[in-house]
CSV table of C-alpha atoms in Angstrom, one decimal:
chain,number,residue,atom,x,y,z
A,1432,UNK,CA,-6.8,14.2,34.6
A,1433,UNK,CA,-6.0,17.1,31.8
A,1434,UNK,CA,-2.7,17.0,32.8
A,1435,UNK,CA,-2.6,12.8,32.0
A,1436,UNK,CA,-4.6,13.5,29.2
A,1437,UNK,CA,-1.6,16.5,27.5
A,1438,UNK,CA,1.3,13.5,28.8
A,1439,UNK,CA,-0.4,11.3,26.3
A,1440,UNK,CA,-1.6,12.9,23.5
A,1441,UNK,CA,2.8,14.0,23.6
A,1442,UNK,CA,4.0,10.5,23.7
A,1443,UNK,CA,1.4,9.7,20.6
A,1444,UNK,CA,3.9,12.7,18.5
A,1445,UNK,CA,7.1,12.2,20.5
A,1446,UNK,CA,10.0,10.2,18.3
A,1447,UNK,CA,10.5,7.1,20.1
A,1448,UNK,CA,13.1,4.3,19.7
A,1449,UNK,CA,12.4,1.6,18.2
A,1450,UNK,CA,9.5,3.7,15.7
A,1451,UNK,CA,9.5,4.2,12.2
A,1452,UNK,CA,9.5,7.3,10.5
A,1453,UNK,CA,9.4,8.8,7.1
A,1454,UNK,CA,12.4,10.7,6.8
A,1455,UNK,CA,12.1,14.3,3.9
A,1456,UNK,CA,14.5,15.8,2.2
A,1457,UNK,CA,12.8,18.4,-0.5
A,1458,UNK,CA,10.2,16.1,-2.7
A,1459,UNK,CA,11.8,13.0,-1.5
A,1460,UNK,CA,11.1,11.0,1.3
A,1461,UNK,CA,12.7,6.6,3.3
A,1462,UNK,CA,11.2,5.3,5.4
A,1463,UNK,CA,13.6,4.1,8.8
A,1464,UNK,CA,13.9,2.4,11.1
A,1465,UNK,CA,15.3,4.7,14.8
A,1466,UNK,CA,17.5,2.4,16.2
A,1467,UNK,CA,20.3,4.7,17.8
A,1468,UNK,CA,24.3,3.5,16.9
A,1469,UNK,CA,22.4,2.9,12.9
A,1470,UNK,CA,23.5,5.0,10.2
A,1471,UNK,CA,20.9,5.8,7.8
A,1472,UNK,CA,22.6,6.4,4.1
A,1473,UNK,CA,19.7,9.4,2.8
A,1474,UNK,CA,19.9,11.9,-0.9
A,1475,UNK,CA,24.0,10.8,-0.9
A,1476,UNK,CA,24.5,11.3,2.8
A,1477,UNK,CA,25.3,9.5,5.7
A,1478,UNK,CA,23.5,10.2,10.2
A,1479,UNK,CA,22.3,9.0,12.9
A,1480,UNK,CA,19.3,9.2,13.9
A,1481,UNK,CA,19.9,8.7,17.8
A,1482,UNK,CA,19.5,12.2,18.8
A,1483,UNK,CA,16.3,12.4,16.7
A,1484,UNK,CA,14.6,10.5,20.3
A,1485,UNK,CA,12.4,12.6,22.6
A,1486,UNK,CA,11.6,15.7,19.5
A,1487,UNK,CA,8.2,15.6,18.1
A,1488,UNK,CA,7.0,14.4,15.1
A,1489,UNK,CA,8.1,16.6,11.8
A,1490,UNK,CA,10.6,18.6,13.6
A,1491,UNK,CA,13.1,19.3,10.5
A,1492,UNK,CA,17.0,18.8,11.9
A,1493,UNK,CA,20.2,20.0,9.8
A,1494,UNK,CA,23.4,17.3,9.7
A,1495,UNK,CA,26.2,18.6,10.9
A,1496,UNK,CA,29.7,18.0,11.6
A,1497,UNK,CA,29.9,13.8,12.0
A,1498,UNK,CA,26.5,13.2,11.2
A,1499,UNK,CA,24.8,14.3,14.0
A,1500,UNK,CA,21.5,15.8,14.0
A,1501,UNK,CA,20.2,18.9,15.5
A,1502,UNK,CA,16.7,20.5,15.8
A,1503,UNK,CA,16.6,23.4,13.1
A,1504,UNK,CA,16.2,26.7,15.2
A,1505,UNK,CA,13.1,29.0,14.0
A,1506,UNK,CA,14.3,32.4,11.9
A,1507,UNK,CA,11.8,35.2,11.1
A,1508,UNK,CA,14.0,36.3,8.4
A,1509,UNK,CA,13.3,33.4,5.5
A,1510,UNK,CA,15.4,35.0,2.8
A,1511,UNK,CA,19.0,34.4,2.3
A,1512,UNK,CA,20.3,38.0,1.8
A,1513,UNK,CA,18.8,41.5,1.6
A,1514,UNK,CA,18.9,42.2,-2.3
A,1515,UNK,CA,17.0,44.8,-3.1
A,1516,UNK,CA,17.3,45.5,-6.8
A,1517,UNK,CA,15.9,43.4,-9.4
A,1518,UNK,CA,15.8,42.9,-13.4
A,1519,UNK,CA,13.3,44.2,-15.6
A,1520,UNK,CA,13.1,40.7,-17.4
A,1521,UNK,CA,15.3,38.1,-17.9
A,1522,UNK,CA,16.6,38.5,-21.9
A,1523,UNK,CA,19.4,39.8,-21.4
A,1524,UNK,CA,21.0,37.2,-19.4
A,1525,UNK,CA,22.7,34.4,-20.8
A,1526,UNK,CA,23.8,31.1,-19.4
A,1527,UNK,CA,27.5,30.0,-20.2
A,1528,UNK,CA,28.2,29.2,-16.6
A,1529,UNK,CA,31.2,32.1,-16.4
A,1530,UNK,CA,28.6,34.7,-13.9
A,1531,UNK,CA,30.5,33.0,-11.2
A,1532,UNK,CA,33.1,33.0,-9.4
A,1533,UNK,CA,32.5,30.3,-6.8
A,1534,UNK,CA,34.4,27.2,-8.5
A,1535,UNK,CA,33.3,23.9,-7.0
A,1536,UNK,CA,36.8,24.0,-5.4
A,1537,UNK,CA,35.7,27.1,-3.5
A,1538,UNK,CA,32.2,25.2,-2.3
A,1539,UNK,CA,34.5,22.2,-1.2
A,1540,UNK,CA,36.6,24.6,1.1
A,1541,UNK,CA,34.0,26.5,2.3
A,1542,UNK,CA,31.8,22.7,3.5
A,1543,UNK,CA,35.4,21.5,5.3
A,1544,UNK,CA,35.1,25.3,7.1
A,1545,UNK,CA,32.3,23.9,8.9
A,1546,UNK,CA,29.7,26.3,6.8
A,1547,UNK,CA,25.7,25.4,6.6
A,1548,UNK,CA,24.0,25.7,3.8
A,1549,UNK,CA,22.0,28.6,4.4
A,1550,UNK,CA,26.0,30.6,4.1
A,1551,UNK,CA,26.9,28.2,1.3
A,1552,UNK,CA,24.1,30.0,-0.5
A,1553,UNK,CA,24.0,33.8,1.0
A,1554,UNK,CA,28.2,33.1,-0.4
A,1555,UNK,CA,26.2,31.6,-4.1
A,1556,UNK,CA,24.4,34.5,-4.4
A,1557,UNK,CA,27.2,37.4,-3.3
A,1558,UNK,CA,29.0,36.1,-5.8
A,1559,UNK,CA,26.9,35.8,-8.8
A,1560,UNK,CA,27.7,38.6,-11.4
A,1561,UNK,CA,24.0,37.9,-13.0
A,1562,UNK,CA,21.8,37.6,-9.9
A,1563,UNK,CA,21.1,41.4,-9.7
A,1564,UNK,CA,20.0,41.4,-13.5
A,1565,UNK,CA,17.4,38.4,-13.0
A,1566,UNK,CA,14.1,39.7,-12.1
A,1567,UNK,CA,12.7,38.9,-8.5
A,1568,UNK,CA,10.7,35.0,-9.4
A,1569,UNK,CA,13.8,34.1,-11.3
A,1570,UNK,CA,16.1,36.0,-7.7
A,1571,UNK,CA,13.7,33.7,-5.3
A,1572,UNK,CA,13.6,30.1,-7.4
A,1573,UNK,CA,17.8,30.5,-8.3
A,1574,UNK,CA,17.8,30.5,-4.5
A,1575,UNK,CA,15.3,28.2,-3.4
A,1576,UNK,CA,17.5,25.6,-6.6
A,1577,UNK,CA,20.9,26.7,-4.0
A,1578,UNK,CA,18.9,25.8,-0.8
A,1579,UNK,CA,18.2,22.4,-2.0
A,1580,UNK,CA,21.3,21.5,-3.1
A,1581,UNK,CA,23.9,23.2,-0.4
A,1582,UNK,CA,20.8,22.5,3.2
A,1583,UNK,CA,21.7,19.4,4.6
A,1584,UNK,CA,17.8,19.4,6.4
A,1585,UNK,CA,15.6,16.2,7.8
A,1586,UNK,CA,12.4,16.6,8.3
A,1587,UNK,CA,11.7,13.4,10.4
A,1588,UNK,CA,7.6,12.8,10.4
A,1589,UNK,CA,5.1,10.2,11.4
A,1590,UNK,CA,3.8,7.8,8.3
A,1591,UNK,CA,0.3,7.7,6.9
A,1592,UNK,CA,-1.0,6.5,4.2
A,1593,UNK,CA,-1.0,9.3,2.0
A,1594,UNK,CA,2.8,9.8,2.6
A,1595,UNK,CA,3.6,7.1,2.0
A,1596,UNK,CA,1.7,6.3,-0.8
A,1597,UNK,CA,3.8,8.9,-1.9
A,1598,UNK,CA,7.2,7.6,-1.1
A,1599,UNK,CA,7.0,4.3,-3.1
A,1600,UNK,CA,5.0,6.1,-6.3
A,1601,UNK,CA,8.6,8.8,-6.3
A,1602,UNK,CA,11.1,5.9,-5.8
A,1603,UNK,CA,9.4,1.8,-7.5
A,1604,UNK,CA,6.2,2.8,-8.6
A,1605,UNK,CA,6.2,-0.6,-10.3
A,1606,UNK,CA,5.7,-1.5,-6.7
A,1607,UNK,CA,2.6,-0.8,-6.5
A,1608,UNK,CA,1.1,-1.4,-9.6
A,1609,UNK,CA,1.4,2.9,-10.3
A,1610,UNK,CA,-1.1,3.2,-7.8
A,1611,UNK,CA,-2.2,7.0,-7.0
A,1612,UNK,CA,-2.0,7.5,-3.6
A,1613,UNK,CA,-5.2,10.1,-5.0
A,1614,UNK,CA,-6.8,6.7,-6.5
A,1615,UNK,CA,-5.7,4.7,-3.3
A,1616,UNK,CA,-8.2,7.8,-1.3
A,1617,UNK,CA,-11.0,6.7,-3.6
A,1618,UNK,CA,-10.4,2.6,-3.3
A,1619,UNK,CA,-11.0,3.3,0.2
A,1620,UNK,CA,-13.8,5.3,0.1
A,1621,UNK,CA,-15.9,3.5,-2.1
A,1622,UNK,CA,-15.3,-0.2,-0.3
A,1623,UNK,CA,-16.4,1.9,3.0
A,1624,UNK,CA,-13.6,1.0,4.9
A,1625,UNK,CA,-14.5,1.8,8.2
A,1626,UNK,CA,-13.6,0.7,12.3
A,1627,UNK,CA,-15.6,-3.2,13.3
A,1628,UNK,CA,-16.2,-4.2,9.5
A,1629,UNK,CA,-15.1,-7.4,7.9
A,1630,UNK,CA,-13.0,-6.8,5.0
A,1631,UNK,CA,-10.6,-8.7,2.4
A,1632,UNK,CA,-8.4,-8.1,1.5
A,1633,UNK,CA,-6.1,-8.7,-2.3
A,1634,UNK,CA,-2.7,-6.9,-3.2
A,1635,UNK,CA,0.3,-7.4,-4.7
A,1636,UNK,CA,1.1,-3.8,-4.4
A,1637,UNK,CA,3.9,-4.2,-1.2
A,1638,UNK,CA,1.5,-3.8,1.7
A,1639,UNK,CA,0.1,-0.9,0.6
A,1640,UNK,CA,-2.6,-0.8,0.4
A,1641,UNK,CA,-3.5,-3.4,3.3
A,1642,UNK,CA,-1.7,-0.2,5.7
A,1643,UNK,CA,-4.2,2.1,4.6
A,1644,UNK,CA,-7.3,-0.5,5.1
A,1645,UNK,CA,-5.4,-1.0,8.1
A,1646,UNK,CA,-4.8,3.1,9.5
A,1647,UNK,CA,-9.4,3.2,8.0
A,1648,UNK,CA,-10.4,0.8,10.7
A,1649,UNK,CA,-8.0,1.8,13.6
A,1650,UNK,CA,-7.3,-1.7,15.2
A,1651,UNK,CA,-11.3,-2.5,15.5
A,1652,UNK,CA,-12.6,-5.7,13.0
A,1653,UNK,CA,-11.4,-8.0,11.0
A,1654,UNK,CA,-8.8,-8.0,7.7
A,1655,UNK,CA,-8.6,-11.1,6.4
A,1656,UNK,CA,-5.0,-11.0,3.5
A,1657,UNK,CA,-5.8,-13.1,0.2
A,1658,UNK,CA,-2.1,-14.0,-0.8
A,1659,UNK,CA,-0.7,-16.1,-4.2
A,1660,UNK,CA,2.0,-17.9,-3.9
A,1661,UNK,CA,4.1,-18.7,-0.2
A,1662,UNK,CA,3.2,-15.8,2.0
A,1663,UNK,CA,1.9,-12.5,2.5
A,1664,UNK,CA,4.1,-9.8,1.4
A,1665,UNK,CA,3.8,-6.6,4.3
A,1666,UNK,CA,6.7,-4.8,3.2
A,1667,UNK,CA,5.4,-1.2,3.0
A,1668,UNK,CA,2.5,-2.5,6.4
A,1669,UNK,CA,5.2,-2.8,8.5
A,1670,UNK,CA,6.8,0.7,7.6
A,1671,UNK,CA,3.3,2.1,9.3
A,1672,UNK,CA,5.0,1.1,12.6
A,1673,UNK,CA,1.1,-0.6,13.5
A,1674,UNK,CA,1.0,-1.1,17.5
A,1675,UNK,CA,0.1,-5.1,18.6
A,1676,UNK,CA,-4.0,-4.4,19.2
A,1677,UNK,CA,-4.4,-3.4,14.7
A,1678,UNK,CA,-1.8,-7.1,14.3
A,1679,UNK,CA,-4.2,-8.6,15.9
A,1680,UNK,CA,-6.7,-7.9,13.9
A,1681,UNK,CA,-5.2,-9.3,10.4
A,1682,UNK,CA,-5.7,-12.8,9.3
A,1683,UNK,CA,-3.7,-14.2,5.4
A,1684,UNK,CA,-5.7,-17.3,3.5
A,1685,UNK,CA,-4.1,-18.4,0.7
A,1686,UNK,CA,-5.8,-17.2,-2.0
A,1687,UNK,CA,-5.3,-21.4,-3.7
A,1688,UNK,CA,-7.8,-23.0,-0.9
A,1689,UNK,CA,-10.1,-20.5,-1.8
A,1690,UNK,CA,-12.5,-23.1,-3.9
A,1691,UNK,CA,-11.6,-25.7,-1.7
A,1692,UNK,CA,-13.2,-23.7,1.3
A,1693,UNK,CA,-16.6,-22.6,-1.3
A,1694,UNK,CA,-17.0,-26.7,-1.7
A,1695,UNK,CA,-16.7,-27.2,1.7
A,1696,UNK,CA,-13.7,-29.7,1.3
A,1697,UNK,CA,-10.9,-27.8,2.9
A,1698,UNK,CA,-8.3,-30.1,5.1
A,1699,UNK,CA,-6.1,-28.2,7.7
A,1700,UNK,CA,-4.7,-31.5,8.7
A,1701,UNK,CA,-3.0,-32.8,6.2
A,1702,UNK,CA,0.6,-33.5,7.4
A,1703,UNK,CA,3.3,-31.9,7.5
A,1704,UNK,CA,6.7,-33.5,4.4
A,1705,UNK,CA,9.4,-34.5,7.5
A,1706,UNK,CA,12.1,-33.3,6.5
A,1707,UNK,CA,14.9,-34.8,6.1
A,1708,UNK,CA,17.4,-36.2,8.3
A,1709,UNK,CA,20.4,-34.2,9.0
A,1710,UNK,CA,23.8,-35.1,9.3
A,1711,UNK,CA,23.1,-39.0,8.2
A,1712,UNK,CA,26.9,-39.1,7.1
A,1713,UNK,CA,27.9,-37.6,9.7
A,1714,UNK,CA,27.3,-40.6,12.3
A,1715,UNK,CA,27.4,-43.1,9.5
A,1716,UNK,CA,31.0,-44.5,11.6
A,1717,UNK,CA,30.6,-48.1,9.5
A,1718,UNK,CA,32.9,-47.8,7.7
A,1719,UNK,CA,35.4,-45.3,10.3
A,1720,UNK,CA,37.4,-47.0,12.4
A,1721,UNK,CA,36.1,-47.2,15.8
A,1722,UNK,CA,37.6,-44.1,18.6
A,1723,UNK,CA,39.4,-45.4,21.3
A,1724,UNK,CA,40.5,-43.6,24.7
A,1725,UNK,CA,39.5,-39.5,24.8
A,1726,UNK,CA,38.8,-39.1,20.8
A,1727,UNK,CA,35.8,-41.7,22.0
A,1728,UNK,CA,34.6,-39.0,24.3
A,1729,UNK,CA,34.8,-36.5,22.0
A,1730,UNK,CA,32.9,-38.2,18.9
A,1731,UNK,CA,29.6,-39.4,21.8
A,1732,UNK,CA,29.7,-35.9,22.8
A,1733,UNK,CA,29.7,-34.5,20.3
A,1734,UNK,CA,26.8,-37.0,18.0
A,1735,UNK,CA,25.1,-35.8,21.7
A,1736,UNK,CA,25.0,-32.5,20.8
A,1737,UNK,CA,24.4,-33.3,17.7
A,1738,UNK,CA,21.1,-34.9,18.0
A,1739,UNK,CA,19.7,-32.9,20.9
A,1740,UNK,CA,20.5,-29.8,17.9
A,1741,UNK,CA,18.0,-31.7,16.1
A,1742,UNK,CA,14.9,-32.5,18.1
A,1743,UNK,CA,15.2,-29.2,18.1
A,1744,UNK,CA,15.3,-28.2,14.7
A,1745,UNK,CA,12.9,-31.3,14.8
A,1746,UNK,CA,10.3,-29.1,18.3
A,1747,UNK,CA,10.6,-25.8,16.2
A,1748,UNK,CA,10.0,-27.0,12.5
A,1749,UNK,CA,6.2,-28.1,14.2
A,1750,UNK,CA,5.6,-25.1,17.0
A,1751,UNK,CA,5.4,-22.9,14.1
A,1752,UNK,CA,3.3,-25.6,11.5
A,1753,UNK,CA,1.1,-25.6,14.5
A,1754,UNK,CA,0.7,-21.6,14.7
A,1755,UNK,CA,0.3,-21.5,10.8
A,1756,UNK,CA,-2.1,-24.7,10.9
A,1757,UNK,CA,-3.9,-21.9,13.9
A,1758,UNK,CA,-3.9,-18.6,12.0
A,1759,UNK,CA,-5.2,-21.2,8.9
A,1760,UNK,CA,-7.7,-22.5,10.8
A,1761,UNK,CA,-8.8,-19.2,12.7
A,1762,UNK,CA,-9.1,-17.1,8.4
A,1763,UNK,CA,-11.2,-20.0,7.6
A,1764,UNK,CA,-14.3,-19.7,9.8
A,1765,UNK,CA,-13.8,-15.6,9.6
A,1766,UNK,CA,-14.8,-16.4,5.8
A,1767,UNK,CA,-17.3,-19.8,6.5
A,1768,UNK,CA,-20.2,-17.8,7.8
A,1769,UNK,CA,-19.7,-15.4,4.0
A,1770,UNK,CA,-20.3,-12.1,5.8
A,1771,UNK,CA,-17.8,-9.6,5.3
A,1772,UNK,CA,-18.2,-6.6,4.4
A,1773,UNK,CA,-16.1,-5.1,1.8
A,1774,UNK,CA,-13.8,-6.1,-0.2
A,1775,UNK,CA,-10.5,-4.8,-1.8
A,1776,UNK,CA,-8.8,-5.9,-4.5
A,1777,UNK,CA,-5.3,-4.3,-6.0
A,1778,UNK,CA,-3.1,-6.5,-7.6
A,1779,UNK,CA,-1.3,-6.8,-10.9
A,1780,UNK,CA,-2.7,-9.9,-11.1
A,1781,UNK,CA,-6.1,-10.3,-14.2
A,1782,UNK,CA,-8.4,-9.4,-12.0
A,1783,UNK,CA,-11.3,-11.1,-13.2
A,1784,UNK,CA,-10.7,-15.1,-11.2
A,1785,UNK,CA,-9.9,-13.6,-7.9
A,1786,UNK,CA,-13.0,-11.7,-7.8
A,1787,UNK,CA,-15.3,-13.8,-9.0
A,1788,UNK,CA,-14.8,-16.4,-6.3
A,1789,UNK,CA,-14.3,-13.7,-3.2
A,1790,UNK,CA,-17.7,-11.7,-4.0
A,1791,UNK,CA,-19.0,-14.8,-3.1
A,1792,UNK,CA,-18.0,-14.2,0.8
A,1793,UNK,CA,-19.1,-11.1,0.9
A,1794,UNK,CA,-22.8,-10.9,2.4
A,1795,UNK,CA,-25.7,-8.7,-0.5
A,1796,UNK,CA,-25.5,-5.2,-0.1
A,1797,UNK,CA,-21.9,-4.9,0.4
A,1798,UNK,CA,-19.8,-2.5,-1.6
A,1799,UNK,CA,-16.7,-4.1,-3.6
A,1800,UNK,CA,-13.8,-2.5,-5.0
A,1801,UNK,CA,-11.2,-3.3,-7.9
A,1802,UNK,CA,-8.1,-1.3,-8.9
A,1803,UNK,CA,-6.0,-1.9,-12.2
A,1804,UNK,CA,-2.8,0.0,-13.4
A,1805,UNK,CA,-5.6,-1.1,-17.5
A,1806,UNK,CA,-8.3,-1.0,-18.3
A,1807,UNK,CA,-9.0,-4.3,-20.3
A,1808,UNK,CA,-9.2,-6.2,-16.6
A,1809,UNK,CA,-11.3,-3.9,-15.5
A,1810,UNK,CA,-14.8,-3.8,-18.5
A,1811,UNK,CA,-14.4,-7.8,-18.8
A,1812,UNK,CA,-15.1,-8.1,-15.7
A,1813,UNK,CA,-18.0,-5.2,-15.8
A,1814,UNK,CA,-18.6,-8.1,-18.4
A,1815,UNK,CA,-19.2,-11.5,-16.5
A,1816,UNK,CA,-20.3,-9.3,-13.4
A,1817,UNK,CA,-23.2,-8.0,-16.1
A,1818,UNK,CA,-23.8,-11.5,-17.3
A,1819,UNK,CA,-23.9,-13.7,-14.0
A,1820,UNK,CA,-25.5,-11.0,-11.6
A,1821,UNK,CA,-25.5,-10.5,-8.2
A,1822,UNK,CA,-23.9,-7.3,-8.1
A,1823,UNK,CA,-25.7,-4.2,-9.0
A,1824,UNK,CA,-24.4,-0.1,-9.1
A,1825,UNK,CA,-20.9,-1.0,-12.3
A,1826,UNK,CA,-19.1,1.7,-12.4
A,1827,UNK,CA,-15.9,2.0,-14.3
A,1828,UNK,CA,-14.4,5.4,-13.9
A,1829,UNK,CA,-9.9,6.9,-14.4
A,1830,UNK,CA,-8.7,9.2,-11.4
A,1831,UNK,CA,-6.9,11.7,-12.1
A,1832,UNK,CA,-4.3,14.3,-10.6
A,1833,UNK,CA,-3.4,17.7,-11.2
A,1834,UNK,CA,-1.1,20.1,-8.8
A,1835,UNK,CA,-1.1,23.6,-9.2
A,1836,UNK,CA,1.3,26.4,-8.5
A,1837,UNK,CA,-0.4,28.7,-6.5
A,1838,UNK,CA,2.0,32.1,-6.0
A,1839,UNK,CA,1.8,35.3,-5.9
A,1840,UNK,CA,0.5,35.9,-9.8
A,1841,UNK,CA,2.8,33.0,-10.4
A,1842,UNK,CA,-0.6,30.8,-9.8
A,1843,UNK,CA,-0.5,28.3,-13.2
A,1844,UNK,CA,-0.9,24.1,-13.3
A,1845,UNK,CA,2.6,22.4,-12.5
A,1846,UNK,CA,4.2,21.1,-15.8
A,1847,UNK,CA,5.1,18.7,-15.0
A,1848,UNK,CA,2.4,16.1,-13.9
A,1849,UNK,CA,1.9,12.2,-14.0
A,1850,UNK,CA,0.1,10.0,-16.6
A,1851,UNK,CA,-2.7,8.1,-15.3
A,1852,UNK,CA,-3.7,7.1,-11.9
A,1853,UNK,CA,-5.3,3.7,-13.7
A,1854,UNK,CA,-8.8,2.6,-13.1
A,1855,UNK,CA,-11.0,1.5,-10.5
A,1856,UNK,CA,-14.2,-0.5,-10.7
A,1857,UNK,CA,-16.8,-0.2,-7.7
A,1858,UNK,CA,-20.0,-1.0,-7.2
A,1859,UNK,CA,-22.4,-3.4,-4.8
A,1860,UNK,CA,-23.3,-6.8,-3.9
A,1861,UNK,CA,-27.2,-8.1,-4.5
A,1862,UNK,CA,-28.1,-11.9,-3.4
A,1863,UNK,CA,-28.5,-13.4,-7.6
A,1864,UNK,CA,-31.9,-15.0,-7.2
A,1865,UNK,CA,-30.7,-18.7,-8.9
A,1866,UNK,CA,-33.3,-20.0,-12.0
A,1867,UNK,CA,-36.5,-20.7,-12.3
A,1868,UNK,CA,-36.6,-24.4,-13.4
A,1869,UNK,CA,-38.8,-24.5,-16.7
A,1870,UNK,CA,-42.0,-26.6,-15.7
A,1871,UNK,CA,-41.7,-29.9,-17.3
A,1872,UNK,CA,-44.4,-31.4,-20.2
A,1873,UNK,CA,-45.8,-34.5,-19.7
A,1874,UNK,CA,-45.3,-36.2,-22.9
A,1875,UNK,CA,-48.4,-38.0,-24.6
A,1876,UNK,CA,-48.6,-39.9,-26.9
A,1877,UNK,CA,-51.3,-39.3,-29.6
A,1878,UNK,CA,-54.9,-40.9,-30.1
A,1879,UNK,CA,-55.0,-43.8,-32.1
A,1880,UNK,CA,-58.2,-42.5,-33.3
A,1881,UNK,CA,-57.9,-38.8,-32.5
A,1882,UNK,CA,-61.4,-36.4,-33.9
A,1883,UNK,CA,-62.3,-34.5,-37.4
A,1884,UNK,CA,-62.2,-30.9,-36.6
A,1885,UNK,CA,-65.7,-30.2,-36.8
A,1886,UNK,CA,-65.9,-28.5,-39.5
A,1887,UNK,CA,-69.2,-26.7,-39.1
A,1888,UNK,CA,-68.4,-22.8,-36.8
A,1889,UNK,CA,-69.2,-23.0,-33.5
A,1890,UNK,CA,-72.2,-19.7,-33.3
A,1891,UNK,CA,-71.7,-16.7,-30.8
A,1892,UNK,CA,-73.1,-16.1,-28.4
A,1893,UNK,CA,-74.4,-12.1,-29.3
A,1894,UNK,CA,-75.9,-10.5,-26.0
A,1895,UNK,CA,-79.0,-7.8,-26.1
A,1896,UNK,CA,-79.7,-4.8,-24.7
A,1897,UNK,CA,-82.0,-4.7,-22.7
A,1898,UNK,CA,-86.0,-3.5,-24.5
A,1899,UNK,CA,-86.3,0.4,-22.9
A,1900,UNK,CA,-89.8,1.2,-20.4
A,1901,UNK,CA,-92.5,0.9,-21.9
A,1902,UNK,CA,-92.2,-1.5,-24.5
A,1903,UNK,CA,-93.6,-5.3,-24.8
């Protein structure tokens, strides 16, 4: 039994053909899929991922000649050179470009001889006239810089929310509304995303937030994706490589039908527009003379094949429409009870017209979270929620993150940092009390002969204290 458990755990962390992976070199990431004989271009270098099948995730590979990946063997010593000499400071070092004896042609010749990146870095260190005059810290920084440039090392990682968030934020932050991974983590926490819950997600972040919610739920529960436009966008969601039982928990519903569903006027039996007939001009043979002999037989055969293809396309289109209508019906059935456990919104659109209708699908005492790159749209949402009620514990916060370099005698904040991580509005739904009806007083006509008020003052009864004991 123990061996079976170990085998299943190893298979979970083993790279297989068809898996979605993330390639890493330094601080640069790229999503890819393991396919045989498929060329992958990463950081101006091409290679094949065939040899990665069967290795464990997190393995570092070295790109050898012919674009082949070879697992990099761990080495006990990481030092490039055994140089023990180091300068006191760098004040006398002049960066004039003449300290390096090797030229670009020499480096290309070394590459042509098949030298690995570590050997090239070693040659650069030995042929640098100013390397021994640098301080120990400057020497380490120089070696690290040259390693990053000349070593052909690629690490294959298993996709996760943090890795994909770093990848998108580093390469294409505009696609995910500049959503940083620490802001995404706060959204998952404030939204109380957990397994077995029913969560509504509306996002325009290429499917990154949707994939993060699905990963946190672990394939248990229901996720309803509300989407604008013609269809849902799930580019980043596909990069997670979720198994089939994860995808069965995912539903989608168009945002344009939200008001009709709330009003109970949603119709799923609307007829689909018929496509125009294909090949009408090819079939009209009234003006052409009738073919004879073999040509007539070939024309009839072509006509039959064309008719058959048209019927197949019509049947395929009908099946797609039925499948689309069924998915829409399933999503509507999940939304109609209005008992969703969470709501997550992250969009470049104005969140207020989206947030207010979607809150009606949530059960009371459930959390919701809204992300925006800017503060002003969330302030408007905050004001409207305070005015109309139905939400408590409203909180508008800004995320902030800064990396630190932690090294011996060199611990300090990293000079370059992200300017902002966006803003998050969070709260909890409650049952809004309906306004109490104002009592209507009957309007009575004044009497014709009203009684005049009595001018005499009304006598007040004075209450006297009882007499003391013994008195008459």
